[in-house]
């Protein structure tokens, strides 16, 4: 424990840091701030909870559970009991909090962790079968979802996943010998353009898989984008390529 206490006219405040073993047996560093009013313990303390390893919702849930516990100890010194309680029950509170977590909270958590989207334009693929296989392998290894799209001479790669994985994919795409040149020698991709790299927003639907698709008309390609909630992305970047 680390205690920092300082008396105030309105009671006493102090911080306590505790380390608790969490779900996957990793340590969670929990910072608890207690403010004990002058007439404590007849009055409940103010408690605030923060932790770098927990989401804001989880911290709020921990605080609410601690206040529930505090009510059971009203009029007796309780801080020590509350600390023991949180050490023993943190795991359950987090489990519950995660289960109750609705889709919206999950989405914002993912955005915090950086779910990004990347749209690339390739000029050509000479060794198409090998190139496609390589892109599929990279997407699978980096757990990226999306589409490799062929329409006429247009080749687009649309990817979604962790920001770090997107960055790693770009490095692979630029530095690996993915194609062959006109003389059949292996070569790096020099004719690639990054059309867009952006954070996935709530109106964007997440692709569940990575698929290779061929489209016979621009309308089909547009429909693919619209199904994923990416109408704007299509209208901004694709029409110039069709000219």
XYZ file of C-alpha atoms in Angstrom:
243
model
C 0.000 0.000 0.000
C 1.070 3.574 -0.570
C -0.592 6.024 1.768
C -0.596 9.755 1.150
C -2.807 11.385 3.737
C -3.358 15.017 4.473
C -5.903 16.442 6.906
C -8.386 18.969 5.558
C -11.035 21.073 7.191
C -13.591 18.832 5.519
C -12.142 15.506 6.605
C -9.222 13.427 5.358
C -8.287 12.280 1.859
C -5.818 9.565 1.018
C -4.802 7.454 -1.938
C -4.106 3.749 -1.858
C -2.546 1.726 -4.657
C -3.114 -1.998 -4.658
C -2.117 -4.697 -7.069
C -4.738 -7.362 -7.787
C -4.457 -10.553 -9.829
C -7.046 -10.255 -12.628
C -8.814 -12.664 -14.996
C -5.810 -13.829 -16.978
C -3.565 -13.751 -13.920
C -2.105 -10.428 -14.905
C -1.684 -7.774 -12.231
C -4.117 -4.874 -12.220
C -2.855 -1.765 -10.466
C -5.858 -0.172 -8.824
C -5.696 3.407 -7.539
C -8.292 4.181 -4.886
C -8.916 7.666 -3.553
C -10.864 7.815 -0.297
C -12.246 11.021 1.135
C -13.464 10.546 4.712
C -15.875 13.292 5.780
C -15.609 14.786 9.283
C -18.437 12.597 10.619
C -17.041 9.365 9.123
C -17.813 6.501 9.733
C -21.424 7.633 10.344
C -21.276 9.053 6.800
C -20.083 7.099 3.782
C -16.683 7.999 2.360
C -16.325 9.384 -1.153
C -14.456 6.869 -3.293
C -12.916 7.212 -6.729
C -11.367 4.328 -8.645
C -8.909 4.457 -11.528
C -6.686 1.953 -13.312
C -4.752 1.929 -16.586
C -5.702 -1.716 -17.145
C -9.472 -1.255 -16.820
C -12.002 0.599 -18.955
C -13.876 3.594 -17.555
C -17.031 1.462 -17.286
C -15.202 -1.201 -15.267
C -13.783 1.432 -12.864
C -17.296 2.846 -12.418
C -18.637 -0.642 -11.652
C -15.875 -1.266 -9.084
C -16.704 2.066 -7.404
C -20.434 1.253 -7.250
C -19.756 -2.175 -5.721
C -17.414 -0.606 -3.132
C -20.101 1.911 -2.142
C -22.602 -0.952 -1.795
C -20.144 -2.684 0.539
C -19.545 0.559 2.443
C -23.271 0.841 3.239
C -23.070 -2.523 5.018
C -20.306 -1.181 7.292
C -21.911 2.159 8.098
C -20.889 3.581 11.516
C -17.817 1.320 11.805
C -14.345 1.968 10.320
C -14.508 0.364 6.882
C -11.590 1.340 4.643
C -9.512 -1.719 5.496
C -12.523 -4.023 4.887
C -13.233 -2.334 1.550
C -9.647 -2.856 0.401
C -9.746 -6.529 1.367
C -13.100 -6.882 -0.393
C -11.874 -5.377 -3.659
C -8.775 -7.596 -3.622
C -10.953 -10.685 -3.296
C -13.788 -9.678 -5.647
C -12.238 -7.574 -8.406
C -12.175 -10.559 -10.750
C -15.959 -11.109 -10.397
C -16.796 -7.416 -10.804
C -14.757 -7.207 -14.011
C -16.318 -10.423 -15.334
C -19.820 -9.065 -14.684
C -18.939 -5.671 -16.099
C -17.665 -7.260 -19.317
C -20.755 -9.444 -19.688
C -23.153 -6.564 -19.109
C -21.104 -4.432 -21.493
C -23.391 -3.712 -24.433
C -22.264 -3.503 -28.046
C -21.777 0.257 -27.906
C -19.310 0.066 -25.021
C -17.483 -2.774 -26.733
C -17.205 -0.667 -29.858
C -15.780 2.326 -28.008
C -13.304 0.020 -26.212
C -12.152 -1.301 -29.575
C -11.777 2.236 -30.886
C -9.619 3.079 -27.852
C -7.466 0.123 -28.796
C -7.310 1.471 -32.319
C -9.384 -0.451 -34.882
C -8.323 1.075 -38.197
C -9.163 0.787 -41.851
C -6.860 0.945 -44.856
C -7.707 1.318 -48.547
C -4.935 0.593 -51.072
C -4.845 0.842 -54.837
C -2.519 -1.450 -56.803
C -1.583 -0.687 -60.384
C -1.212 -4.293 -61.555
C -0.441 -7.884 -60.554
C 1.686 -9.807 -63.030
C 1.955 -12.972 -60.934
C -1.668 -12.737 -59.787
C -2.135 -16.168 -58.161
C 1.040 -15.856 -56.066
C 0.317 -12.220 -55.182
C -3.238 -13.021 -54.023
C -1.984 -15.928 -51.901
C 0.580 -13.645 -50.239
C -2.008 -10.966 -49.401
C -4.345 -13.627 -47.967
C -1.523 -15.022 -45.827
C -0.560 -11.592 -44.455
C -4.190 -10.717 -43.667
C -4.628 -14.035 -41.868
C -1.365 -13.746 -39.869
C -2.139 -10.179 -38.798
C -5.808 -10.988 -38.100
C -7.017 -8.393 -40.590
C -10.417 -8.622 -42.272
C -11.664 -6.995 -45.472
C -11.570 -7.485 -49.234
C -9.117 -7.828 -52.108
C -11.224 -6.440 -54.964
C -10.764 -6.804 -58.724
C -12.926 -4.829 -61.150
C -11.636 -4.550 -64.716
C -8.118 -3.176 -64.340
C -8.820 -1.769 -60.882
C -7.269 -3.587 -57.900
C -8.184 -2.445 -54.379
C -7.287 -3.827 -50.965
C -9.574 -2.826 -48.074
C -8.406 -3.906 -44.622
C -9.679 -3.529 -41.050
C -7.898 -4.419 -37.813
C -5.620 -3.216 -35.021
C -3.739 -0.093 -35.954
C -0.402 -1.817 -35.262
C -1.348 -4.714 -37.593
C -2.384 -2.277 -40.346
C 1.012 -0.548 -40.045
C 2.773 -3.922 -40.143
C 0.815 -4.910 -43.254
C 1.909 -1.707 -45.019
C 5.559 -2.466 -44.245
C 5.200 -6.009 -45.641
C 3.441 -4.729 -48.754
C 6.195 -2.197 -49.423
C 9.264 -4.272 -48.559
C 8.458 -7.841 -49.698
C 8.987 -9.234 -53.186
C 5.333 -9.824 -53.967
C 5.251 -9.708 -57.766
C 7.446 -10.232 -60.828
C 8.708 -7.603 -63.258
C 8.372 -7.722 -67.066
C 11.339 -10.102 -67.291
C 9.799 -12.489 -64.708
C 12.189 -11.493 -61.877
C 10.754 -11.186 -58.357
C 10.148 -7.548 -57.426
C 8.738 -5.321 -54.688
C 5.465 -3.425 -55.022
C 6.369 0.030 -56.319
C 3.018 1.047 -57.829
C 0.883 1.039 -54.675
C -1.054 4.046 -53.413
C -2.557 4.450 -49.952
C -5.927 6.024 -50.738
C -7.134 6.190 -47.157
C -6.004 5.230 -43.657
C -8.502 6.077 -40.938
C -10.061 4.974 -37.652
C -13.125 2.740 -37.925
C -16.202 4.712 -36.830
C -19.486 3.477 -35.382
C -21.351 3.714 -38.704
C -18.805 1.438 -40.379
C -19.648 -2.248 -40.257
C -16.794 -4.576 -39.388
C -15.848 -7.218 -41.959
C -15.890 -10.657 -40.331
C -13.520 -12.303 -42.844
C -10.968 -11.496 -45.520
C -12.207 -12.384 -49.009
C -10.957 -12.072 -52.583
C -13.715 -10.885 -54.915
C -14.135 -10.053 -58.600
C -16.754 -7.527 -59.749
C -18.037 -7.126 -63.283
C -19.374 -3.560 -62.934
C -18.754 -0.429 -60.824
C -22.280 -0.803 -59.360
C -21.309 -4.175 -57.831
C -18.182 -2.659 -56.320
C -20.178 0.271 -54.966
C -22.669 -2.133 -53.380
C -19.812 -3.906 -51.538
C -18.725 -0.587 -50.019
C -22.280 0.459 -49.167
C -23.025 -2.849 -47.421
C -20.073 -2.103 -45.127
C -21.378 1.421 -44.414
C -18.570 2.889 -46.546
C -20.539 4.801 -49.186
C -18.443 7.966 -48.586
C -15.195 6.066 -48.917
C -16.331 4.727 -52.294
C -17.557 8.064 -53.662
C -14.394 9.879 -52.583
C -11.739 7.458 -53.842
C -13.129 5.045 -56.433
C -14.773 7.181 -59.183
C -11.434 8.905 -60.081
C -9.975 5.428 -60.730
C -12.817 4.556 -63.139
C -11.970 7.402 -65.504
